[in-house]
Amino acid sequence: MIRTVNVQEITKNVKEMCIEANHFLSPDMEKAMKKAALSEESQVGKKILEQLLENLHIAGNDTIPICQDTGMAVVFLEVGQDVHLEGGNLEDAVNEGIRQGYVEGYLRKSVVSDPLIRENTKDNTPGIIHYKIVQGDKVVIKVAPKGFGSENMSRVFMLKPADGIEGVKKAVLDAVADAGPNACPPMVVGVGIGGTFEKCAVMAKEALTREVGEHSDIPYVKQMEEELLEKINGLGIGPGGLGGRTTAIAVNIDTYPTHIAGLPVAVNICCHVNRHVVRAI
Ligand code: SF4
């Protein structure tokens, strides 16, 4: 049966989610940071993790953003094929939600209208919106504002099939090592393997929104996530880049079929404010 959803509902939810994501770190991230603060061996690293947790506490209590870079709003929409959207254009509705969230929530406006002319749009629009048509009669919205300290350290590698799994691991480790302190560690590392040039990048981005501590259902991928996390934490970058074992708190890998002649790998790095809020309407 067809269910009708007015796009004003989407605007309202996106607005609230932009504000929520920027003021409250998701419970999975906060839990992982607390665990890391207990286990970090470096005294400086431990202190930084404690300060980051204190920052979260102050931000939540005083309703101020968890970071000054409130990000470019990335929105993943899963639209059930039994949904009929009414009341206007969906993309406009999402951007209106971003606009209201950033303006009314007093969040920093970080978007420029043209990548070279660089005039600020003053309302943080447009967002980056990814659509999927899925089964059912719901609209699932994920809002993941992305800071550019870590975005700038992300990479796409067009590997050869012969590079294999070891080549993929090397690519991820190289990207994280090159990012060093610039990605505001501890990081979450999203990895997309397979597909095409753009598909692996979108997979890497969406992998960042996975619950910290959840692993891939594919046994060898899960093993790779665990091995890479261990190796990344052996790089010694540490919290704030000042040394220690907590360089990353999760490595989330998604895969997709690819062409016989290629092995695309994207590494999307996120900082310790790995913001993501999910709602189904
Ligand atoms: S990378 Fe993350 S923590 Fe660093 S400034 Fe940007 S949003 Fe803030």
Coordinates of C-alpha atoms and ligand atoms in Angstrom, one line a residue:
M1 CA 0.0 0.0 0.0
I2 CA 1.2 3.5 -0.9
R3 CA 2.0 5.8 2.1
T4 CA 2.0 9.5 1.6
V5 CA 4.7 11.6 3.2
N6 CA 4.7 15.4 3.0
V7 CA 8.2 16.7 2.3
Q8 CA 7.7 19.3 5.1
E9 CA 8.2 16.3 7.5
I10 CA 11.6 15.7 5.9
T11 CA 12.6 19.4 6.3
K12 CA 11.6 19.3 10.0
N13 CA 13.5 16.2 10.7
V14 CA 16.7 17.2 8.8
K15 CA 16.7 20.6 10.6
E16 CA 16.4 18.8 14.0
M17 CA 19.0 16.2 13.0
C18 CA 21.6 18.9 11.9
I19 CA 21.2 20.5 15.3
E20 CA 21.3 17.3 17.3
A21 CA 24.4 15.9 15.4
N22 CA 26.3 19.0 16.1
H23 CA 25.6 19.2 19.8
F24 CA 25.6 15.6 20.9
L25 CA 28.1 13.0 19.9
S26 CA 26.2 9.7 19.1
P27 CA 26.2 7.2 22.0
D28 CA 28.3 4.7 20.2
M29 CA 31.1 7.2 19.6
E30 CA 30.9 8.5 23.2
K31 CA 31.1 5.0 24.6
A32 CA 34.1 4.1 22.4
M33 CA 35.9 7.3 23.5
K34 CA 35.3 6.5 27.2
K35 CA 36.7 3.0 26.7
A36 CA 39.7 4.4 24.9
A37 CA 40.4 6.9 27.7
L38 CA 40.6 4.0 30.1
S39 CA 42.9 1.8 28.0
E40 CA 45.2 4.5 26.5
E41 CA 48.8 3.8 27.7
S42 CA 50.2 7.3 26.9
Q43 CA 49.6 9.7 29.7
V44 CA 49.4 12.6 27.2
G45 CA 47.0 10.6 25.1
K46 CA 44.8 9.7 28.1
K47 CA 44.7 13.4 29.1
I48 CA 43.6 14.4 25.6
L49 CA 40.9 11.8 25.5
E50 CA 39.6 13.0 28.9
Q51 CA 39.6 16.6 27.6
L52 CA 37.7 15.6 24.5
L53 CA 35.1 13.8 26.7
E54 CA 34.9 16.9 28.9
N55 CA 34.3 19.0 25.8
L56 CA 31.4 16.7 24.8
H57 CA 29.9 17.0 28.3
I58 CA 30.1 20.9 28.2
A59 CA 28.8 21.0 24.6
G60 CA 25.8 18.8 25.5
N61 CA 25.0 20.7 28.8
D62 CA 25.4 24.2 27.4
T63 CA 24.0 23.4 23.9
I64 CA 27.1 24.5 22.0
P65 CA 28.6 22.6 19.0
I66 CA 31.0 19.8 19.8
C67 CA 33.4 21.3 17.3
Q68 CA 33.8 24.8 15.7
D69 CA 33.8 23.1 12.3
T70 CA 30.1 22.1 12.1
G71 CA 30.8 20.5 8.7
M72 CA 29.2 20.2 5.3
A73 CA 25.9 18.4 5.8
V74 CA 26.0 14.9 4.2
V75 CA 22.5 13.3 4.0
F76 CA 21.8 9.7 3.0
L77 CA 18.1 9.1 2.1
E78 CA 16.6 5.7 1.8
V79 CA 13.2 6.1 0.2
G80 CA 10.8 3.2 0.3
Q81 CA 9.3 2.5 -3.1
D82 CA 5.8 2.5 -1.5
V83 CA 6.2 6.1 -0.4
H84 CA 4.5 8.9 -2.3
L85 CA 6.1 12.2 -1.5
E86 CA 3.9 15.3 -1.7
G87 CA 4.2 19.0 -0.9
G88 CA 7.2 19.9 -3.1
N89 CA 10.6 18.8 -4.4
L90 CA 12.5 16.3 -2.1
E91 CA 15.9 17.8 -2.7
D92 CA 14.7 21.3 -2.0
A93 CA 13.1 20.0 1.2
V94 CA 16.3 18.5 2.4
N95 CA 18.3 21.6 1.7
E96 CA 15.6 23.7 3.5
G97 CA 16.1 21.5 6.6
I98 CA 19.9 22.0 6.4
R99 CA 19.3 25.8 6.0
Q100 CA 16.9 26.0 9.0
G101 CA 19.2 23.8 11.1
Y102 CA 22.3 25.8 10.5
V103 CA 20.7 29.2 10.6
E104 CA 18.4 28.7 13.6
G105 CA 20.8 26.4 15.4
Y106 CA 23.6 29.1 15.1
L107 CA 25.9 26.5 13.5
R108 CA 28.9 27.7 11.5
K109 CA 28.2 28.2 7.8
S110 CA 31.1 26.5 5.9
V111 CA 29.8 26.1 2.4
V112 CA 30.9 28.2 -0.6
S113 CA 28.7 28.4 -3.7
D114 CA 31.5 27.8 -6.2
P115 CA 34.7 25.8 -5.5
L116 CA 36.9 28.5 -7.1
I117 CA 35.0 31.8 -6.7
R118 CA 34.3 30.8 -3.0
E119 CA 31.5 33.0 -1.8
N120 CA 29.9 31.7 1.4
T121 CA 26.3 30.6 0.8
K122 CA 25.6 31.8 4.4
D123 CA 23.2 29.0 5.3
N124 CA 25.5 25.9 4.8
T125 CA 23.5 24.8 1.7
P126 CA 23.6 22.9 -0.5
G127 CA 24.2 19.6 1.3
I128 CA 25.6 16.5 -0.3
I129 CA 22.6 14.2 -0.7
H130 CA 22.7 10.5 -1.6
Y131 CA 19.5 8.7 -2.5
K132 CA 18.6 5.0 -2.5
I133 CA 15.3 3.5 -3.4
V134 CA 14.5 0.6 -1.2
Q135 CA 11.6 -1.7 -0.3
G136 CA 8.9 -0.5 2.1
D137 CA 6.9 2.6 3.0
K138 CA 9.4 4.5 5.2
V139 CA 12.0 7.2 4.5
V140 CA 15.2 6.6 6.5
I141 CA 17.3 9.7 6.9
K142 CA 20.9 9.7 8.0
V143 CA 22.5 13.1 8.6
A144 CA 26.3 13.1 8.9
P145 CA 27.9 16.6 9.0
K146 CA 31.4 16.2 7.8
G147 CA 34.4 18.3 9.0
F148 CA 37.0 19.0 6.4
G149 CA 40.1 18.6 8.5
S150 CA 39.6 14.9 8.2
E151 CA 37.8 15.0 4.8
N152 CA 40.9 16.6 3.3
M153 CA 43.0 13.6 4.3
S154 CA 40.8 11.1 2.6
R155 CA 42.0 9.2 -0.6
V156 CA 40.9 7.1 -3.5
F157 CA 43.3 4.5 -4.8
M158 CA 42.7 2.7 -8.2
L159 CA 44.6 -0.4 -7.4
K160 CA 45.4 -3.3 -9.8
P161 CA 43.6 -6.6 -9.1
A162 CA 47.0 -8.2 -8.5
D163 CA 47.6 -5.8 -5.6
G164 CA 45.0 -8.0 -3.7
I165 CA 44.2 -7.8 0.0
E166 CA 47.7 -6.8 1.0
G167 CA 47.5 -3.8 -1.4
V168 CA 44.2 -2.7 0.1
K169 CA 45.7 -2.9 3.6
K170 CA 48.7 -0.9 2.5
A171 CA 46.5 1.8 0.9
V172 CA 44.5 2.2 4.1
L173 CA 47.6 2.3 6.3
D174 CA 49.3 4.8 4.0
A175 CA 46.2 7.1 4.0
V176 CA 46.0 7.0 7.8
A177 CA 49.8 7.5 8.3
D178 CA 49.7 10.5 5.9
A179 CA 46.7 12.0 7.7
G180 CA 48.6 11.9 11.0
P181 CA 47.4 14.7 13.3
N182 CA 45.6 16.6 10.6
A183 CA 42.5 14.4 10.8
C184 CA 42.0 15.2 14.5
P185 CA 42.5 11.7 15.9
P186 CA 41.2 9.5 17.3
M187 CA 39.7 8.8 13.9
V188 CA 37.0 6.5 12.4
V189 CA 38.2 5.1 9.1
G190 CA 35.6 4.4 6.5
V191 CA 36.7 2.2 3.6
G192 CA 35.0 1.3 0.4
I193 CA 36.4 -1.5 -1.7
G194 CA 35.2 -2.3 -5.2
G195 CA 32.6 -0.8 -7.5
T196 CA 33.8 2.1 -9.5
F197 CA 35.8 5.3 -8.7
E198 CA 32.7 7.1 -7.3
K199 CA 31.0 4.0 -5.8
C200 CA 33.9 3.2 -3.5
A201 CA 34.0 6.8 -2.3
V202 CA 30.3 6.8 -1.4
M203 CA 30.7 3.4 0.3
A204 CA 33.6 4.8 2.4
K205 CA 31.5 7.8 3.4
E206 CA 28.5 5.7 4.4
A207 CA 30.7 3.2 6.3
L208 CA 31.5 6.1 8.7
T209 CA 27.8 6.1 9.8
R210 CA 27.9 2.5 10.9
E211 CA 27.6 1.9 14.7
V212 CA 31.1 1.9 16.2
G213 CA 31.8 -1.7 17.3
E214 CA 29.6 -3.3 14.5
H215 CA 31.5 -5.3 12.0
S216 CA 31.0 -6.4 8.4
D217 CA 28.9 -9.6 8.0
I218 CA 31.6 -11.0 5.6
P219 CA 34.1 -12.9 7.7
Y220 CA 37.3 -11.9 5.8
V221 CA 36.2 -8.3 5.8
K222 CA 35.5 -8.4 9.5
Q223 CA 39.0 -9.9 10.0
M224 CA 40.5 -7.1 7.9
E225 CA 38.7 -4.4 10.0
E226 CA 40.1 -5.9 13.2
E227 CA 43.6 -6.3 11.8
L228 CA 43.7 -2.8 10.3
L229 CA 42.5 -1.2 13.6
E230 CA 45.3 -3.0 15.4
K231 CA 47.9 -1.9 12.9
I232 CA 46.6 1.7 12.8
N233 CA 46.8 1.9 16.5
G234 CA 50.4 0.6 16.3
L235 CA 51.3 3.7 14.2
G236 CA 51.8 5.8 17.3
I237 CA 49.9 8.8 16.0
G238 CA 47.6 8.8 19.1
P239 CA 44.9 11.2 20.4
G240 CA 45.4 14.7 19.0
G241 CA 48.5 13.3 17.1
L242 CA 50.6 13.6 20.2
G243 CA 51.4 9.9 20.6
G244 CA 49.6 6.9 22.0
R245 CA 47.7 3.8 20.9
T246 CA 44.3 5.4 20.3
T247 CA 44.8 6.6 16.7
A248 CA 41.5 5.1 15.5
I249 CA 38.5 3.8 17.3
A250 CA 37.0 1.9 14.4
V251 CA 37.7 0.7 10.8
N252 CA 34.4 0.2 8.9
I253 CA 34.7 -1.5 5.5
D254 CA 32.0 -1.9 2.9
T255 CA 32.5 -3.9 -0.4
Y256 CA 30.8 -4.1 -3.8
P257 CA 31.3 -6.1 -7.0
T258 CA 33.8 -4.5 -9.4
H259 CA 35.3 -4.8 -12.9
I260 CA 37.7 -7.6 -13.8
A261 CA 40.4 -5.0 -14.5
G262 CA 40.3 -3.0 -11.4
L263 CA 40.3 -2.8 -7.6
P264 CA 39.1 0.7 -6.4
V265 CA 39.7 1.5 -2.8
A266 CA 38.5 4.7 -1.0
V267 CA 39.5 5.7 2.5
N268 CA 37.3 8.3 4.0
I269 CA 38.7 9.5 7.3
C270 CA 36.6 11.0 10.0
C271 CA 37.8 12.7 13.2
H272 CA 36.7 12.1 16.8
V273 CA 33.5 14.0 16.1
N274 CA 32.1 11.4 13.8
R275 CA 28.6 12.9 13.7
H276 CA 25.7 10.8 12.5
V277 CA 22.1 10.8 13.4
V278 CA 19.5 8.3 11.9
R279 CA 15.7 8.6 11.9
A280 CA 13.0 6.7 10.1
I281 CA 9.8 8.5 9.2
Ligands
SF4_1 S1 38.3 17.5 11.5 FE1 36.7 17.1 13.0 S2 37.5 17.7 15.0 FE2 38.9 18.5 13.5 S3 38.2 20.6 13.2 FE3 37.1 19.4 11.6 S4 35.2 18.7 12.6 FE4 36.5 19.5 14.2

